[in-house]
Amino acid sequence: MRLQSSSVIISMKAERESKMRKEEDESLIIYLKKEVEAALLRTDYLEKENQELQQEVIRLKAQISSLKAHDNERKSMLWKKLQNPIDSSKTDVFLQKQSDFVKVSEEHSSTRPSIQELPPRKEKLAKVPNPPPRPTSVAPPSPKEVNSNKLSPAPPPPPPPPKMSVGSKTVRRVPEVAEFYRLLTRRDAHMENRINSAAISVVAFTPSMIGEIENRSTYLSAIKSDVEKQKDFINFLIKEVESAAFKEISDVKAFVKWLDDELSSLVDERAVLKHFPQWPERKADALREAAFNYRDLINLESEVSSFQDNTKEPLIQALGRMQALQDRLERSVNNTERTRESMIKRYRDHQIPWEWLLNTGLIGQMKLSSLRLAKDYLKRITKELQLNECSGEENLLLQGARFAYRVHQFAGGFDAETMHAFQELKKIGMGRLKQ
């Protein structure tokens, strides 16, 4: 009996130990699962942050290359300006000597004129400024209104409505786009490789050449001459820039073009204006920034709106062109929206139109123009799938769904034509998934 009871006690202890081990194992498994889930979440977050940083690096590299190109262009113009006065002075001396020789021969004089008797060459006269272009809108506000606008803070941009309508297009959200895209991404985890446009190579000036240009006595004397003789001209430009007030961004473009044309008569704009502390540099820079930003955005919007798919072009090249255009569109709009609040405040302070930065203005038009790309993109893929002549149908279907989802999120929805193109692609895709 004692042996039986001891064996029972031992078996009970073994069962308890096994249960405790199981519980410990289960708790350890639960803990490890939580750790894995947390690690996956951190990985996803780091991947997204890495993608954002890569896009930021690409944007900064493009900005650096454009600034280098602009700087080199200014240096080349400066070099040409420095060369022209030297050539013109040589030509003036040669013509003067030739005219003196003709005069002497006609008078049958035996004496030849000396160098001191020759008239000096003509110096640069003060420039007469052209009148600035007249704005097409109403006259600028009074100083009291300007001061009141400066004191009152700028209202925040209104939130985008669920249905955005610009012009004759009406856009609405389509939940089916996200559902169809997620359905395909569960089946295929391959990510799409983006093609980054190569940076434009820029010919750089050597430091020795730049130092030679800046240290030339003709360059310094030309700057001194402009500071002394173009004083009235520059004071006129100062008054025009300070009093400039606009209601239409097209008037800002015309004014900036006129201002740049007038300042191009100076040998070096920045070097000369540095001697005029009353020059409104911040306002002039804000006017130029607004004009150039609007010009770049409106040119890109017209390029996207006028895009036409060439059916004779190979599929990969056609899709690549549309993706590259969408990349440029999203990058420009995202960069503008990132700095929109600070730009609106700065433009309001300097009486520059800012409404075109809102979703109800040019930015909204650019978002809607991407629907044309989505429609052509989906039609092209649908046509290829219907012909059954393309390899990798699942990848192509996923590529179309991804682009549709991307444009849908960017534009805030689909219009009727784009919705119809998406339904045609979805019909083919659902048929493929059932097979």
Tab-separated table of C-alpha atoms in Angstrom:
chain	number	residue	atom	x	y	z
A	1	MET	CA	0.000	0.000	0.000
A	2	ARG	CA	2.789	2.372	0.870
A	3	LEU	CA	4.471	1.669	-2.470
A	4	GLN	CA	1.226	2.328	-4.349
A	5	SER	CA	0.582	5.596	-2.558
A	6	SER	CA	4.148	6.763	-3.182
A	7	SER	CA	3.863	5.911	-6.864
A	8	VAL	CA	0.589	7.839	-7.074
A	9	ILE	CA	2.191	10.839	-5.423
A	10	ILE	CA	5.131	10.688	-7.812
A	11	SER	CA	2.828	10.468	-10.839
A	12	MET	CA	0.800	13.427	-9.578
A	13	LYS	CA	3.950	15.458	-9.118
A	14	ALA	CA	5.079	14.562	-12.646
A	15	GLU	CA	1.718	15.653	-14.061
A	16	ARG	CA	1.906	18.934	-12.194
A	17	GLU	CA	5.420	19.555	-13.458
A	18	SER	CA	4.365	18.756	-17.041
A	19	LYS	CA	1.391	21.128	-16.738
A	20	MET	CA	3.623	23.849	-15.369
A	21	ARG	CA	6.061	23.326	-18.207
A	22	LYS	CA	3.274	23.523	-20.761
A	23	GLU	CA	1.985	26.719	-19.217
A	24	GLU	CA	5.463	28.173	-19.223
A	25	ASP	CA	5.950	27.131	-22.851
A	26	GLU	CA	2.616	28.663	-23.854
A	27	SER	CA	3.387	31.930	-22.067
A	28	LEU	CA	6.815	31.961	-23.722
A	29	ILE	CA	5.231	31.378	-27.144
A	30	ILE	CA	2.738	34.205	-26.562
A	31	TYR	CA	5.564	36.490	-25.477
A	32	LEU	CA	7.639	35.581	-28.536
A	33	LYS	CA	4.651	36.152	-30.820
A	34	LYS	CA	4.179	39.623	-29.384
A	35	GLU	CA	7.862	40.322	-29.847
A	36	VAL	CA	7.685	39.195	-33.495
A	37	GLU	CA	4.612	41.353	-34.140
A	38	ALA	CA	6.306	44.369	-32.575
A	39	ALA	CA	9.426	43.720	-34.666
A	40	LEU	CA	7.320	43.494	-37.833
A	41	LEU	CA	5.612	46.776	-36.994
A	42	ARG	CA	8.953	48.441	-36.399
A	43	THR	CA	10.249	47.020	-39.684
A	44	ASP	CA	7.255	48.380	-41.606
A	45	TYR	CA	7.684	51.776	-40.000
A	46	LEU	CA	11.398	51.856	-40.790
A	47	GLU	CA	10.754	50.810	-44.398
A	48	LYS	CA	8.229	53.622	-44.858
A	49	GLU	CA	10.596	56.112	-43.270
A	50	ASN	CA	13.395	54.861	-45.518
A	51	GLN	CA	11.249	55.358	-48.628
A	52	GLU	CA	10.362	58.890	-47.539
A	53	LEU	CA	14.027	59.689	-46.946
A	54	GLN	CA	14.956	58.315	-50.370
A	55	GLN	CA	12.336	60.518	-52.017
A	56	GLU	CA	13.634	63.511	-50.057
A	57	VAL	CA	17.204	62.766	-51.200
A	58	ILE	CA	16.077	62.562	-54.840
A	59	ARG	CA	14.235	65.877	-54.509
A	60	LEU	CA	17.236	67.582	-52.932
A	61	LYS	CA	19.600	66.234	-55.608
A	62	ALA	CA	17.325	67.571	-58.350
A	63	GLN	CA	17.138	70.932	-56.579
A	64	ILE	CA	20.937	71.070	-56.247
A	65	SER	CA	21.433	70.272	-59.938
A	66	SER	CA	18.943	72.973	-60.981
A	67	LEU	CA	20.650	75.525	-58.709
A	68	LYS	CA	24.048	74.596	-60.149
A	69	ALA	CA	22.714	74.997	-63.677
A	70	HIS	CA	21.234	78.405	-62.804
A	71	ASP	CA	24.492	79.517	-61.156
A	72	ASN	CA	26.601	78.429	-64.119
A	73	GLU	CA	24.226	80.179	-66.499
A	74	ARG	CA	24.658	83.425	-64.546
A	75	LYS	CA	28.436	83.012	-64.614
A	76	SER	CA	28.438	82.426	-68.374
A	77	MET	CA	26.317	85.571	-68.878
A	78	LEU	CA	28.753	87.490	-66.660
A	79	TRP	CA	31.668	86.235	-68.725
A	80	LYS	CA	29.978	87.403	-71.942
A	81	LYS	CA	29.243	90.816	-70.428
A	82	LEU	CA	32.868	91.211	-69.419
A	83	GLN	CA	34.076	90.267	-72.880
A	84	ASN	CA	31.699	92.619	-74.717
A	85	PRO	CA	32.948	95.922	-73.151
A	86	ILE	CA	36.567	95.037	-74.030
A	87	ASP	CA	35.692	94.250	-77.656
A	88	SER	CA	33.541	97.358	-77.979
A	89	SER	CA	36.324	99.584	-76.593
A	90	LYS	CA	38.781	98.165	-79.123
A	91	THR	CA	36.317	98.754	-81.933
A	92	ASP	CA	35.697	102.353	-80.823
A	93	VAL	CA	39.419	103.147	-80.793
A	94	PHE	CA	39.881	101.593	-84.235
A	95	LEU	CA	36.956	103.519	-85.750
A	96	GLN	CA	38.117	106.736	-84.144
A	97	LYS	CA	41.599	106.355	-85.577
A	98	GLN	CA	40.167	105.570	-89.003
A	99	SER	CA	37.907	108.649	-88.998
A	100	ASP	CA	40.808	110.879	-87.908
A	101	PHE	CA	42.932	109.551	-90.725
A	102	VAL	CA	40.208	110.339	-93.277
A	103	LYS	CA	39.833	113.871	-91.933
A	104	VAL	CA	43.570	114.487	-92.143
A	105	SER	CA	43.793	113.206	-95.693
A	106	GLU	CA	40.918	115.398	-96.858
A	107	GLU	CA	42.438	118.552	-95.326
A	108	HIS	CA	45.874	117.713	-96.827
A	109	SER	CA	47.423	118.348	-93.438
A	110	SER	CA	50.950	117.189	-92.889
A	111	THR	CA	50.573	116.908	-89.138
A	112	ARG	CA	49.060	113.811	-87.578
A	113	PRO	CA	46.865	114.069	-84.493
A	114	SER	CA	48.358	112.860	-81.223
A	115	ILE	CA	46.756	110.445	-78.830
A	116	GLN	CA	45.733	113.268	-76.491
A	117	GLU	CA	43.808	114.978	-79.319
A	118	LEU	CA	41.630	111.944	-79.959
A	119	PRO	CA	38.141	112.271	-78.365
A	120	PRO	CA	37.514	109.849	-75.491
A	121	ARG	CA	35.252	106.819	-76.105
A	122	LYS	CA	31.620	107.053	-75.092
A	123	GLU	CA	30.873	105.914	-71.576
A	124	LYS	CA	27.811	103.961	-70.476
A	125	LEU	CA	24.817	106.258	-70.121
A	126	ALA	CA	22.192	106.013	-67.416
A	127	LYS	CA	19.416	103.606	-68.420
A	128	VAL	CA	15.933	104.961	-68.972
A	129	PRO	CA	13.562	102.470	-67.312
A	130	ASN	CA	10.629	101.039	-69.219
A	131	PRO	CA	7.229	101.341	-67.514
A	132	PRO	CA	6.082	98.193	-65.690
A	133	PRO	CA	3.149	96.193	-67.107
A	134	ARG	CA	-0.270	97.220	-65.923
A	135	PRO	CA	-2.125	94.636	-63.812
A	136	THR	CA	-5.329	93.255	-65.324
A	137	SER	CA	-7.130	93.262	-61.958
A	138	VAL	CA	-8.368	96.071	-59.749
A	139	ALA	CA	-5.958	98.672	-58.308
A	140	PRO	CA	-3.869	97.586	-55.283
A	141	PRO	CA	-5.284	98.081	-51.779
A	142	SER	CA	-4.529	101.110	-49.654
A	143	PRO	CA	-1.745	101.094	-47.019
A	144	LYS	CA	-4.342	100.877	-44.229
A	145	GLU	CA	-5.766	97.703	-45.708
A	146	VAL	CA	-2.252	96.317	-46.135
A	147	ASN	CA	-1.439	97.000	-42.467
A	148	SER	CA	-4.673	95.413	-41.316
A	149	ASN	CA	-3.925	92.358	-43.444
A	150	LYS	CA	-0.475	92.121	-41.910
A	151	LEU	CA	-1.863	92.295	-38.384
A	152	SER	CA	-4.573	89.697	-38.915
A	153	PRO	CA	-3.299	86.118	-39.160
A	154	ALA	CA	-3.909	84.145	-42.336
A	155	PRO	CA	-6.831	81.721	-42.081
A	156	PRO	CA	-5.912	78.057	-42.531
A	157	PRO	CA	-6.804	76.466	-45.877
A	158	PRO	CA	-10.229	74.819	-45.883
A	159	PRO	CA	-10.259	71.015	-45.593
A	160	PRO	CA	-10.851	69.181	-48.876
A	161	PRO	CA	-14.503	68.185	-49.358
A	162	PRO	CA	-15.437	64.553	-49.910
A	163	LYS	CA	-16.496	65.379	-53.463
A	164	MET	CA	-14.059	67.707	-55.211
A	165	SER	CA	-15.310	69.478	-58.317
A	166	VAL	CA	-13.020	71.678	-60.430
A	167	GLY	CA	-14.519	72.842	-63.687
A	168	SER	CA	-16.848	70.272	-65.199
A	169	LYS	CA	-15.307	67.166	-63.535
A	170	THR	CA	-16.813	65.653	-60.411
A	171	VAL	CA	-14.676	63.256	-58.403
A	172	ARG	CA	-15.945	60.823	-55.773
A	173	ARG	CA	-14.336	58.155	-53.618
A	174	VAL	CA	-14.455	54.555	-54.921
A	175	PRO	CA	-13.841	51.988	-52.129
A	176	GLU	CA	-13.663	49.192	-54.713
A	177	VAL	CA	-10.254	50.467	-55.867
A	178	ALA	CA	-8.615	49.887	-52.477
A	179	GLU	CA	-10.388	46.534	-52.010
A	180	PHE	CA	-9.290	45.268	-55.425
A	181	TYR	CA	-5.709	46.430	-54.845
A	182	ARG	CA	-5.503	44.737	-51.417
A	183	LEU	CA	-6.969	41.541	-52.869
A	184	LEU	CA	-4.193	41.358	-55.434
A	185	THR	CA	-1.417	42.316	-53.013
A	186	ARG	CA	-2.337	39.345	-50.804
A	187	ARG	CA	-1.617	37.039	-53.733
A	188	ASP	CA	1.533	38.731	-54.947
A	189	ALA	CA	4.040	40.552	-52.727
A	190	HIS	CA	6.353	41.694	-55.515
A	191	MET	CA	6.956	45.420	-55.342
A	192	GLU	CA	7.224	47.650	-58.366
A	193	ASN	CA	10.670	49.035	-59.173
A	194	ARG	CA	10.713	52.742	-59.741
A	195	ILE	CA	12.809	54.233	-62.471
A	196	ASN	CA	14.638	57.312	-61.199
A	197	SER	CA	15.431	59.893	-63.840
A	198	ALA	CA	19.119	60.519	-64.245
A	199	ALA	CA	20.403	63.865	-63.100
A	200	ILE	CA	21.425	66.338	-65.774
A	201	SER	CA	25.150	66.763	-66.042
A	202	VAL	CA	26.271	70.347	-65.667
A	203	VAL	CA	29.502	71.802	-66.944
A	204	ALA	CA	31.242	73.443	-63.985
A	205	PHE	CA	33.600	76.393	-64.053
A	206	THR	CA	37.036	75.879	-62.533
A	207	PRO	CA	37.879	77.885	-59.377
A	208	SER	CA	40.765	79.586	-61.178
A	209	MET	CA	38.423	80.900	-63.888
A	210	ILE	CA	35.933	82.198	-61.300
A	211	GLY	CA	38.713	83.920	-59.381
A	212	GLU	CA	40.034	85.491	-62.566
A	213	ILE	CA	36.597	86.883	-63.436
A	214	GLU	CA	35.962	88.336	-59.973
A	215	ASN	CA	39.425	89.902	-59.684
A	216	ARG	CA	39.390	91.621	-63.061
A	217	SER	CA	39.650	95.347	-62.764
A	218	THR	CA	37.129	95.814	-65.582
A	219	TYR	CA	34.544	93.852	-63.586
A	220	LEU	CA	35.013	95.974	-60.466
A	221	SER	CA	35.040	99.212	-62.398
A	222	ALA	CA	31.862	98.198	-64.236
A	223	ILE	CA	30.093	97.551	-60.916
A	224	LYS	CA	31.263	100.915	-59.571
A	225	SER	CA	30.057	102.631	-62.722
A	226	ASP	CA	26.592	101.036	-62.433
A	227	VAL	CA	26.322	102.031	-58.765
A	228	GLU	CA	27.120	105.658	-59.574
A	229	LYS	CA	25.320	106.184	-62.883
A	230	GLN	CA	22.285	103.897	-62.515
A	231	LYS	CA	21.242	105.292	-59.139
A	232	ASP	CA	18.019	106.934	-60.397
A	233	PHE	CA	17.172	103.837	-62.423
A	234	ILE	CA	17.561	101.524	-59.423
A	235	ASN	CA	15.609	103.884	-57.145
A	236	PHE	CA	12.778	103.758	-59.671
A	237	LEU	CA	12.808	99.947	-59.555
A	238	ILE	CA	12.824	100.034	-55.744
A	239	LYS	CA	9.637	102.127	-55.693
A	240	GLU	CA	7.940	99.847	-58.228
A	241	VAL	CA	8.749	96.677	-56.284
A	242	GLU	CA	7.718	98.182	-52.946
A	243	SER	CA	4.369	99.425	-54.275
A	244	ALA	CA	3.593	96.278	-56.317
A	245	ALA	CA	0.299	94.615	-55.319
A	246	PHE	CA	-1.543	92.012	-57.383
A	247	LYS	CA	-4.723	89.968	-57.381
A	248	GLU	CA	-3.906	87.673	-60.315
A	249	ILE	CA	-0.861	85.423	-60.441
A	250	SER	CA	-0.560	86.075	-64.203
A	251	ASP	CA	0.158	89.732	-63.391
A	252	VAL	CA	2.959	88.606	-61.070
A	253	LYS	CA	4.501	86.612	-63.932
A	254	ALA	CA	4.425	89.657	-66.234
A	255	PHE	CA	5.866	91.933	-63.542
A	256	VAL	CA	8.738	89.534	-62.736
A	257	LYS	CA	9.579	89.224	-66.436
A	258	TRP	CA	9.684	93.019	-66.736
A	259	LEU	CA	11.819	93.310	-63.591
A	260	ASP	CA	14.331	90.704	-64.770
A	261	ASP	CA	14.597	92.399	-68.171
A	262	GLU	CA	15.326	95.742	-66.503
A	263	LEU	CA	17.895	94.298	-64.078
A	264	SER	CA	19.665	92.429	-66.892
A	265	SER	CA	21.148	95.769	-68.029
A	266	LEU	CA	23.357	95.765	-64.911
A	267	VAL	CA	26.743	94.105	-65.138
A	268	ASP	CA	26.003	92.000	-62.039
A	269	GLU	CA	22.599	92.314	-60.370
A	270	ARG	CA	23.532	91.128	-56.879
A	271	ALA	CA	26.861	92.943	-56.742
A	272	VAL	CA	25.264	96.270	-57.736
A	273	LEU	CA	22.127	95.973	-55.583
A	274	LYS	CA	24.322	95.163	-52.584
A	275	HIS	CA	25.196	98.894	-52.513
A	276	PHE	CA	21.490	99.831	-52.159
A	277	PRO	CA	20.351	98.798	-48.658
A	278	GLN	CA	16.808	100.001	-49.366
A	279	TRP	CA	16.371	97.376	-52.106
A	280	PRO	CA	13.350	95.165	-51.054
A	281	GLU	CA	15.165	91.876	-51.490
A	282	ARG	CA	12.625	89.733	-49.612
A	283	LYS	CA	9.694	90.972	-51.640
A	284	ALA	CA	11.581	90.644	-54.926
A	285	ASP	CA	12.563	87.083	-54.026
A	286	ALA	CA	8.966	86.260	-53.022
A	287	LEU	CA	7.664	87.641	-56.338
A	288	ARG	CA	10.163	85.578	-58.290
A	289	GLU	CA	9.442	82.458	-56.245
A	290	ALA	CA	5.687	82.762	-56.831
A	291	ALA	CA	6.101	83.442	-60.554
A	292	PHE	CA	8.558	80.579	-61.142
A	293	ASN	CA	6.601	78.076	-59.016
A	294	TYR	CA	3.378	78.908	-60.830
A	295	ARG	CA	5.102	78.685	-64.210
A	296	ASP	CA	6.586	75.257	-63.457
A	297	LEU	CA	3.312	73.887	-62.067
A	298	ILE	CA	1.132	75.215	-64.905
A	299	ASN	CA	3.560	73.817	-67.513
A	300	LEU	CA	3.478	70.400	-65.830
A	301	GLU	CA	-0.314	70.476	-65.564
A	302	SER	CA	-0.672	71.273	-69.275
A	303	GLU	CA	1.790	68.492	-70.144
A	304	VAL	CA	-0.251	65.945	-68.185
A	305	SER	CA	-3.600	67.219	-69.476
A	306	SER	CA	-2.448	67.013	-73.098
A	307	PHE	CA	-0.891	63.547	-72.704
A	308	GLN	CA	-1.897	61.006	-75.347
A	309	ASP	CA	-1.048	57.320	-75.286
A	310	ASN	CA	0.697	56.051	-78.420
A	311	THR	CA	-0.781	52.604	-79.101
A	312	LYS	CA	2.131	51.753	-81.422
A	313	GLU	CA	4.619	52.189	-78.581
A	314	PRO	CA	5.650	49.004	-76.709
A	315	LEU	CA	3.745	48.289	-73.506
A	316	ILE	CA	6.681	48.638	-71.082
A	317	GLN	CA	7.764	51.979	-72.545
A	318	ALA	CA	4.221	53.368	-72.581
A	319	LEU	CA	3.552	52.396	-68.960
A	320	GLY	CA	6.970	53.726	-67.941
A	321	ARG	CA	6.225	57.114	-69.518
A	322	MET	CA	2.918	57.385	-67.663
A	323	GLN	CA	4.499	56.339	-64.356
A	324	ALA	CA	7.328	58.870	-64.765
A	325	LEU	CA	4.810	61.641	-65.469
A	326	GLN	CA	2.767	60.654	-62.412
A	327	ASP	CA	5.968	60.652	-60.319
A	328	ARG	CA	6.741	64.215	-61.400
A	329	LEU	CA	3.172	65.286	-60.715
A	330	GLU	CA	3.046	63.817	-57.208
A	331	ARG	CA	6.509	65.112	-56.326
A	332	SER	CA	5.651	68.678	-57.385
A	333	VAL	CA	2.288	68.708	-55.603
A	334	ASN	CA	3.679	67.115	-52.423
A	335	ASN	CA	6.565	69.588	-52.270
A	336	THR	CA	4.134	72.488	-52.711
A	337	GLU	CA	1.732	71.176	-50.073
A	338	ARG	CA	4.599	70.613	-47.622
A	339	THR	CA	5.553	74.311	-47.687
A	340	ARG	CA	2.125	75.721	-48.539
A	341	GLU	CA	1.367	77.333	-45.183
A	342	SER	CA	4.647	79.252	-45.023
A	343	MET	CA	4.312	80.330	-48.668
A	344	ILE	CA	0.749	81.581	-48.143
A	345	LYS	CA	1.833	83.645	-45.137
A	346	ARG	CA	4.782	85.132	-47.026
A	347	TYR	CA	2.705	85.913	-50.131
A	348	ARG	CA	-0.040	87.562	-48.083
A	349	ASP	CA	2.528	89.799	-46.372
A	350	HIS	CA	3.844	90.956	-49.756
A	351	GLN	CA	0.387	91.259	-51.428
A	352	ILE	CA	0.989	88.354	-53.818
A	353	PRO	CA	-1.913	86.087	-54.898
A	354	TRP	CA	-1.917	82.786	-52.995
A	355	GLU	CA	-5.325	81.205	-53.738
A	356	TRP	CA	-3.856	79.114	-56.569
A	357	LEU	CA	-1.975	77.078	-53.920
A	358	LEU	CA	-5.225	75.661	-52.506
A	359	ASN	CA	-6.989	72.476	-53.609
A	360	THR	CA	-9.647	74.660	-55.217
A	361	GLY	CA	-7.031	76.290	-57.457
A	362	LEU	CA	-4.133	75.056	-59.571
A	363	ILE	CA	-3.182	72.288	-57.116
A	364	GLY	CA	-6.682	70.810	-57.442
A	365	GLN	CA	-6.453	70.984	-61.240
A	366	MET	CA	-3.128	69.133	-61.152
A	367	LYS	CA	-4.627	66.359	-59.033
A	368	LEU	CA	-7.547	65.984	-61.426
A	369	SER	CA	-5.217	65.916	-64.445
A	370	SER	CA	-3.729	62.658	-63.124
A	371	LEU	CA	-7.069	60.964	-63.891
A	372	ARG	CA	-6.191	61.163	-67.575
A	373	LEU	CA	-3.032	59.151	-66.921
A	374	ALA	CA	-4.965	56.579	-64.875
A	375	LYS	CA	-7.592	56.161	-67.590
A	376	ASP	CA	-4.999	55.613	-70.357
A	377	TYR	CA	-2.940	53.336	-68.088
A	378	LEU	CA	-5.897	51.093	-67.227
A	379	LYS	CA	-7.134	50.970	-70.832
A	380	ARG	CA	-3.699	49.930	-72.066
A	381	ILE	CA	-3.400	47.086	-69.541
A	382	THR	CA	-6.986	45.949	-70.163
A	383	LYS	CA	-6.303	45.771	-73.883
A	384	GLU	CA	-3.162	43.679	-73.337
A	385	LEU	CA	-5.010	41.279	-71.029
A	386	GLN	CA	-7.862	40.876	-73.513
A	387	LEU	CA	-5.431	39.968	-76.288
A	388	ASN	CA	-3.816	37.287	-74.062
A	389	GLU	CA	-0.465	38.037	-75.679
A	390	CYS	CA	1.386	39.269	-72.592
A	391	SER	CA	3.503	37.210	-70.240
A	392	GLY	CA	3.010	37.469	-66.492
A	393	GLU	CA	-0.686	38.395	-66.478
A	394	GLU	CA	-0.894	38.453	-62.669
A	395	ASN	CA	1.982	40.911	-62.375
A	396	LEU	CA	0.454	43.133	-65.058
A	397	LEU	CA	-2.930	43.014	-63.336
A	398	LEU	CA	-1.334	43.923	-60.016
A	399	GLN	CA	0.565	46.767	-61.689
A	400	GLY	CA	-2.679	48.227	-63.036
A	401	ALA	CA	-4.453	47.894	-59.679
A	402	ARG	CA	-1.521	49.538	-57.881
A	403	PHE	CA	-1.450	52.507	-60.287
A	404	ALA	CA	-5.235	52.894	-60.019
A	405	TYR	CA	-5.049	52.896	-56.216
A	406	ARG	CA	-2.173	55.377	-56.298
A	407	VAL	CA	-4.011	57.887	-58.511
A	408	HIS	CA	-7.251	57.346	-56.587
A	409	GLN	CA	-5.558	58.367	-53.340
A	410	PHE	CA	-3.753	61.283	-54.988
A	411	ALA	CA	-6.753	62.767	-56.809
A	412	GLY	CA	-9.256	62.028	-54.045
A	413	GLY	CA	-11.399	59.702	-56.186
A	414	PHE	CA	-12.329	58.867	-59.788
A	415	ASP	CA	-14.474	60.580	-62.373
A	416	ALA	CA	-16.933	58.684	-64.589
A	417	GLU	CA	-14.463	57.861	-67.393
A	418	THR	CA	-11.731	56.621	-65.078
A	419	MET	CA	-14.287	54.626	-63.077
A	420	HIS	CA	-15.427	52.895	-66.276
A	421	ALA	CA	-11.825	52.003	-67.206
A	422	PHE	CA	-11.287	50.591	-63.710
A	423	GLN	CA	-14.452	48.467	-63.861
A	424	GLU	CA	-13.272	46.922	-67.147
A	425	LEU	CA	-9.928	45.987	-65.584
A	426	LYS	CA	-11.612	44.641	-62.446
A	427	LYS	CA	-13.942	42.465	-64.523
A	428	ILE	CA	-10.972	40.794	-66.219
A	429	GLY	CA	-9.075	40.505	-62.936
A	430	MET	CA	-11.905	38.823	-61.049
A	431	GLY	CA	-12.309	36.369	-63.913
A	432	ARG	CA	-8.612	35.484	-63.700
A	433	LEU	CA	-8.799	34.988	-59.922
A	434	LYS	CA	-11.734	32.539	-60.186
A	435	GLN	CA	-9.833	30.321	-62.608
